[in-house]
C-alpha cells in the first residue's frame, strides 16, 4: 500500500516507485555498495513524488520524513539568512536530497526548491535508518557523507570570509564545473543553466558583481559564454 510522505506543498498519496529508480539508486556512491536485494527492497519501499515547478520540497526547519532520489529535474537548496537566503547548491538527476538531516533534531538544515517540474523517489526516513542499523558499512558511509557535507559547509564559510568577491564567484564556478561540467574541445562546459542572480546568491554577493566578474574572467581567457552556458577555458587561471 502506498504511504503518505509530508511535502511542503501538501501531503499527498504517493505512487509506487518506477522501475527507473533502481539503476539510478545503484549509481549513487552511498547505495552502490549494498547488495542488490537490499537495493531492490529499498526501491520497493519508495514512492514516486512529483514536485510542481518552483514549489518547495521542504523548508529549512521542517520535520524530516524522507530522503529523495531525483529521477528527473533540478533542485536548488538554500539557507535562510535573516531577510535573505543564500544558495547552497544544486541537486540533479541521480542525486539524493535530505541525507544530511536524517539524524538532525532540528529538522532540515536547508530549503529545497524545484527549479522546474521535478520527479523524485522518496524513501521514508525510518526505512533508511533501519537499513543503516542492519548494515554497519552503509551506516559508516552515511556518517562519512555527513562529514563531507560539513567540510563543504566549512569550506564555503572560509571562502566567504577570506576570498575576494571575484574569488568567491570563481570558486563557485569551479565547484559547479566539477559536478555538471563536461570536457570537450572548447574546455569544460558547465551543462547547467544558472542565472547570474543564482550564482550571486551562492557567492554571497549581488548580480551586478557577478556580471562584472564574468566579463573580467572572459577578458582574461579563464572562461567563455557559449549558448548561455559557462565554459571554463583555463581552470588553473580561474582557480
Protein backbone atom coordinates (compact mmCIF):
# COMPACT_ATOMS: atom_id res chain seq x y z
CA UNK A 1 0.00 0.00 0.00
CA UNK A 2 1.32 3.43 -0.94
CA UNK A 3 2.21 5.53 2.06
CA UNK A 4 1.98 9.26 2.64
CA UNK A 5 5.03 11.50 2.76
CA UNK A 6 4.80 15.07 4.03
CA UNK A 7 5.90 17.69 1.49
CA UNK A 8 6.00 21.45 1.76
CA UNK A 9 3.38 21.79 -0.99
CA UNK A 10 1.00 19.39 0.73
CA UNK A 11 0.69 15.83 1.96
CA UNK A 12 -0.20 13.66 -0.96
CA UNK A 13 -0.66 9.97 -1.55
CA UNK A 14 2.41 8.77 -3.43
CA UNK A 15 2.54 6.16 -6.18
CA UNK A 16 4.90 3.19 -6.26
CA UNK A 17 8.49 3.95 -7.29
CA UNK A 18 9.10 3.46 -11.04
CA UNK A 19 11.49 0.85 -12.42
CA UNK A 20 13.95 3.62 -13.40
CA UNK A 21 14.65 4.33 -9.71
CA UNK A 22 16.71 1.16 -9.27
CA UNK A 23 19.54 1.87 -11.75
CA UNK A 24 19.77 5.48 -10.56
CA UNK A 25 19.96 4.39 -6.90
CA UNK A 26 22.64 1.89 -7.85
CA UNK A 27 24.75 4.71 -9.35
CA UNK A 28 24.85 6.64 -6.08
CA UNK A 29 28.08 6.04 -4.09
CA UNK A 30 26.15 5.64 -0.82
CA UNK A 31 23.99 2.79 -2.10
CA UNK A 32 26.11 1.10 -4.78
CA UNK A 33 27.93 -0.98 -2.14
CA UNK A 34 24.69 -2.51 -0.87
CA UNK A 35 23.76 -5.98 -2.08
CA UNK A 36 21.33 -5.91 -4.99
CA UNK A 37 18.43 -7.48 -2.99
CA UNK A 38 18.75 -4.70 -0.39
CA UNK A 39 18.69 -2.02 -3.09
CA UNK A 40 15.66 -3.58 -4.73
CA UNK A 41 13.87 -3.82 -1.38
CA UNK A 42 14.60 -0.15 -0.69
CA UNK A 43 13.18 0.88 -4.07
CA UNK A 44 10.11 -1.29 -3.43
CA UNK A 45 9.50 0.72 -0.23
CA UNK A 46 9.97 4.03 -2.01
CA UNK A 47 7.25 6.11 -3.62
CA UNK A 48 7.03 8.40 -6.63
CA UNK A 49 6.69 12.10 -5.82
CA UNK A 50 6.22 14.82 -8.43
CA UNK A 51 7.12 18.37 -7.38
CA UNK A 52 5.43 21.30 -9.17
CA UNK A 53 7.61 23.97 -10.75
CA UNK A 54 9.12 26.38 -8.18
CA UNK A 55 7.46 24.52 -5.28
CA UNK A 56 9.34 23.74 -2.07
CA UNK A 57 10.02 20.08 -1.41
CA UNK A 58 10.79 21.08 2.17
CA UNK A 59 11.70 24.22 4.08
CA UNK A 60 14.60 24.78 6.45
CA UNK A 61 13.48 23.52 9.86
CA UNK A 62 10.75 21.20 8.52
CA UNK A 63 10.47 17.75 10.06
CA UNK A 64 12.47 15.13 8.15
CA UNK A 65 10.17 12.42 6.79
CA UNK A 66 12.16 11.04 3.85
CA UNK A 67 15.20 11.32 1.63
CA UNK A 68 14.64 11.90 -2.08
CA UNK A 69 16.33 10.37 -5.11
CA UNK A 70 15.98 12.74 -8.07
CA UNK A 71 14.71 10.90 -11.14
CA UNK A 72 14.36 13.97 -13.34
CA UNK A 73 14.73 17.74 -12.97
CA UNK A 74 16.82 20.16 -10.95
CA UNK A 75 16.52 21.18 -7.27
CA UNK A 76 18.11 24.23 -5.68
CA UNK A 77 18.96 24.15 -1.98
CA UNK A 78 19.42 27.32 0.04
CA UNK A 79 19.70 28.55 3.60
CA UNK A 80 17.65 31.36 5.13
CA UNK A 81 19.91 34.09 6.49
CA UNK A 82 17.91 36.85 8.14
CA UNK A 83 15.94 38.72 5.50
CA UNK A 84 17.63 36.95 2.59
CA UNK A 85 18.74 33.50 1.53
CA UNK A 86 21.97 32.01 0.22
CA UNK A 87 22.05 29.29 -2.41
CA UNK A 88 24.00 26.29 -1.09
CA UNK A 89 24.00 24.29 -4.31
CA UNK A 90 22.03 22.22 -6.79
CA UNK A 91 20.91 18.60 -6.93
CA UNK A 92 20.45 16.90 -10.27
CA UNK A 93 19.40 13.54 -11.68
CA UNK A 94 20.70 10.58 -9.58
CA UNK A 95 21.47 12.87 -6.61
CA UNK A 96 19.83 12.30 -3.22
CA UNK A 97 18.41 15.20 -1.22
CA UNK A 98 17.98 15.20 2.56
CA UNK A 99 20.62 12.70 3.72
CA UNK A 100 22.43 15.24 5.91
CA UNK A 101 19.30 15.74 8.05
CA UNK A 102 18.49 12.09 8.77
CA UNK A 103 19.74 12.34 12.36
CA UNK A 104 19.00 16.03 12.87
CA UNK A 105 16.96 17.06 15.90
CA UNK A 106 16.10 20.44 14.37
CA UNK A 107 14.74 19.30 11.01
CA UNK A 108 16.12 20.07 7.57
CA UNK A 109 19.18 22.32 7.57
CA UNK A 110 18.25 24.00 4.29
CA UNK A 111 15.27 24.55 2.00
CA UNK A 112 14.87 22.61 -1.27
CA UNK A 113 13.05 24.14 -4.25
CA UNK A 114 12.24 22.65 -7.66
CA UNK A 115 13.50 24.91 -10.46
CA UNK A 116 11.31 23.11 -12.96
CA UNK A 117 8.99 20.14 -12.81
CA UNK A 118 10.86 17.55 -10.73
CA UNK A 119 10.24 13.84 -10.23
CA UNK A 120 11.72 12.07 -7.22
CA UNK A 121 11.57 8.73 -5.44
CA UNK A 122 11.00 9.23 -1.71
CA UNK A 123 12.49 6.74 0.75
CA UNK A 124 10.93 7.00 4.23
CA UNK A 125 13.33 8.14 6.94
CA UNK A 126 12.61 5.09 9.12
CA UNK A 127 13.41 2.70 6.25
CA UNK A 128 16.81 4.29 5.58
CA UNK A 129 17.67 4.39 9.30
CA UNK A 130 16.68 0.74 9.70
CA UNK A 131 18.92 -0.17 6.76
CA UNK A 132 21.81 1.69 8.42
CA UNK A 133 21.22 -0.22 11.67
CA UNK A 134 21.39 -3.60 9.93
CA UNK A 135 24.29 -2.68 7.61
CA UNK A 136 27.26 -1.20 9.56
CA UNK A 137 29.24 -0.49 6.38
CA UNK A 138 26.33 1.51 4.98
CA UNK A 139 25.98 3.37 8.30
CA UNK A 140 29.67 4.32 8.07
CA UNK A 141 29.11 5.69 4.57
CA UNK A 142 26.20 7.80 5.84
CA UNK A 143 28.44 9.27 8.55
CA UNK A 144 31.20 9.92 6.03
CA UNK A 145 28.77 11.72 3.75
CA UNK A 146 27.63 13.87 6.69
CA UNK A 147 31.27 14.72 7.43
CA UNK A 148 31.88 15.56 3.78
CA UNK A 149 28.94 17.93 3.71
CA UNK A 150 30.10 19.57 6.95
CA UNK A 151 33.56 20.02 5.43
CA UNK A 152 31.99 21.56 2.34
CA UNK A 153 29.97 23.96 4.51
CA UNK A 154 33.12 25.00 6.41
CA UNK A 155 34.98 25.45 3.12
CA UNK A 156 32.19 27.66 1.83
CA UNK A 157 32.25 29.68 5.05
CA UNK A 158 36.02 30.08 4.73
CA UNK A 159 35.66 31.19 1.11
CA UNK A 160 33.01 33.77 2.03
CA UNK A 161 35.21 35.10 4.84
CA UNK A 162 38.63 35.27 3.23
CA UNK A 163 38.18 35.41 -0.54
CA UNK A 164 37.51 38.49 -2.63
CA UNK A 165 34.17 38.79 -4.43
CA UNK A 166 35.69 37.60 -7.72
CA UNK A 167 37.42 34.79 -5.83
CA UNK A 168 34.13 33.56 -4.37
CA UNK A 169 32.46 33.66 -7.78
CA UNK A 170 35.35 31.79 -9.40
CA UNK A 171 35.24 29.19 -6.61
CA UNK A 172 31.53 28.54 -7.22
CA UNK A 173 32.01 28.23 -10.97
CA UNK A 174 34.73 25.63 -10.39
CA UNK A 175 32.53 23.74 -7.91
CA UNK A 176 29.68 23.62 -10.43
CA UNK A 177 32.05 22.64 -13.25
CA UNK A 178 33.25 19.72 -11.14
CA UNK A 179 29.69 18.44 -10.79
CA UNK A 180 27.98 19.47 -14.02
CA UNK A 181 30.94 20.04 -16.36
CA UNK A 182 31.71 18.03 -19.49
CA UNK A 183 35.13 18.24 -21.10
CA UNK A 184 35.12 18.88 -24.84
CA UNK A 185 37.27 20.66 -27.41
CA UNK A 186 36.27 24.04 -26.01
CA UNK A 187 37.16 23.32 -22.37
CA UNK A 188 34.87 22.30 -19.51
CA UNK A 189 31.30 23.20 -20.44
CA UNK A 190 29.01 23.73 -17.46
CA UNK A 191 25.81 21.97 -18.51
CA UNK A 192 23.62 23.88 -16.07
CA UNK A 193 21.68 27.00 -17.00
CA UNK A 194 22.32 29.06 -13.89
CA UNK A 195 21.25 32.69 -13.68
CA UNK A 196 23.55 35.48 -12.56
CA UNK A 197 21.25 36.04 -9.59
CA UNK A 198 21.56 32.38 -8.53
CA UNK A 199 25.35 32.49 -8.88
CA UNK A 200 25.38 35.70 -6.83
CA UNK A 201 23.37 34.01 -4.09
CA UNK A 202 25.85 31.13 -3.98
CA UNK A 203 28.82 33.51 -3.74
CA UNK A 204 27.28 35.84 -1.18
CA UNK A 205 27.22 38.88 -3.47
CA UNK A 206 24.89 40.63 -5.95
CA UNK A 207 24.03 40.15 -9.61
CA UNK A 208 25.94 43.26 -10.71
CA UNK A 209 29.17 41.90 -9.19
CA UNK A 210 28.65 38.56 -10.93
CA UNK A 211 28.12 40.32 -14.27
CA UNK A 212 31.37 42.28 -13.84
CA UNK A 213 33.27 39.18 -12.73
CA UNK A 214 32.12 37.13 -15.73
CA UNK A 215 33.24 39.90 -18.08
CA UNK A 216 36.64 40.02 -16.33
CA UNK A 217 37.03 36.22 -16.42
CA UNK A 218 36.15 36.17 -20.11
CA UNK A 219 38.58 39.01 -20.89
CA UNK A 220 41.47 37.20 -19.19
CA UNK A 221 40.65 33.95 -21.00
CA UNK A 222 39.52 31.95 -17.97
CA UNK A 223 36.00 31.33 -19.27
CA UNK A 224 33.76 31.80 -22.27
CA UNK A 225 29.99 32.00 -22.62
CA UNK A 226 28.50 29.83 -25.36
CA UNK A 227 24.77 29.33 -25.88
CA UNK A 228 24.23 30.84 -22.40
CA UNK A 229 26.45 28.14 -20.86
CA UNK A 230 29.70 28.88 -19.00
CA UNK A 231 32.78 27.19 -20.48
CA UNK A 232 35.89 27.00 -18.27
CA UNK A 233 38.77 27.59 -20.68
CA UNK A 234 41.63 27.82 -18.18
CA UNK A 235 40.91 26.04 -14.90
CA UNK A 236 44.26 26.97 -13.33
CA UNK A 237 43.88 30.67 -14.01
CA UNK A 238 40.30 30.68 -12.71
CA UNK A 239 41.40 28.87 -9.52
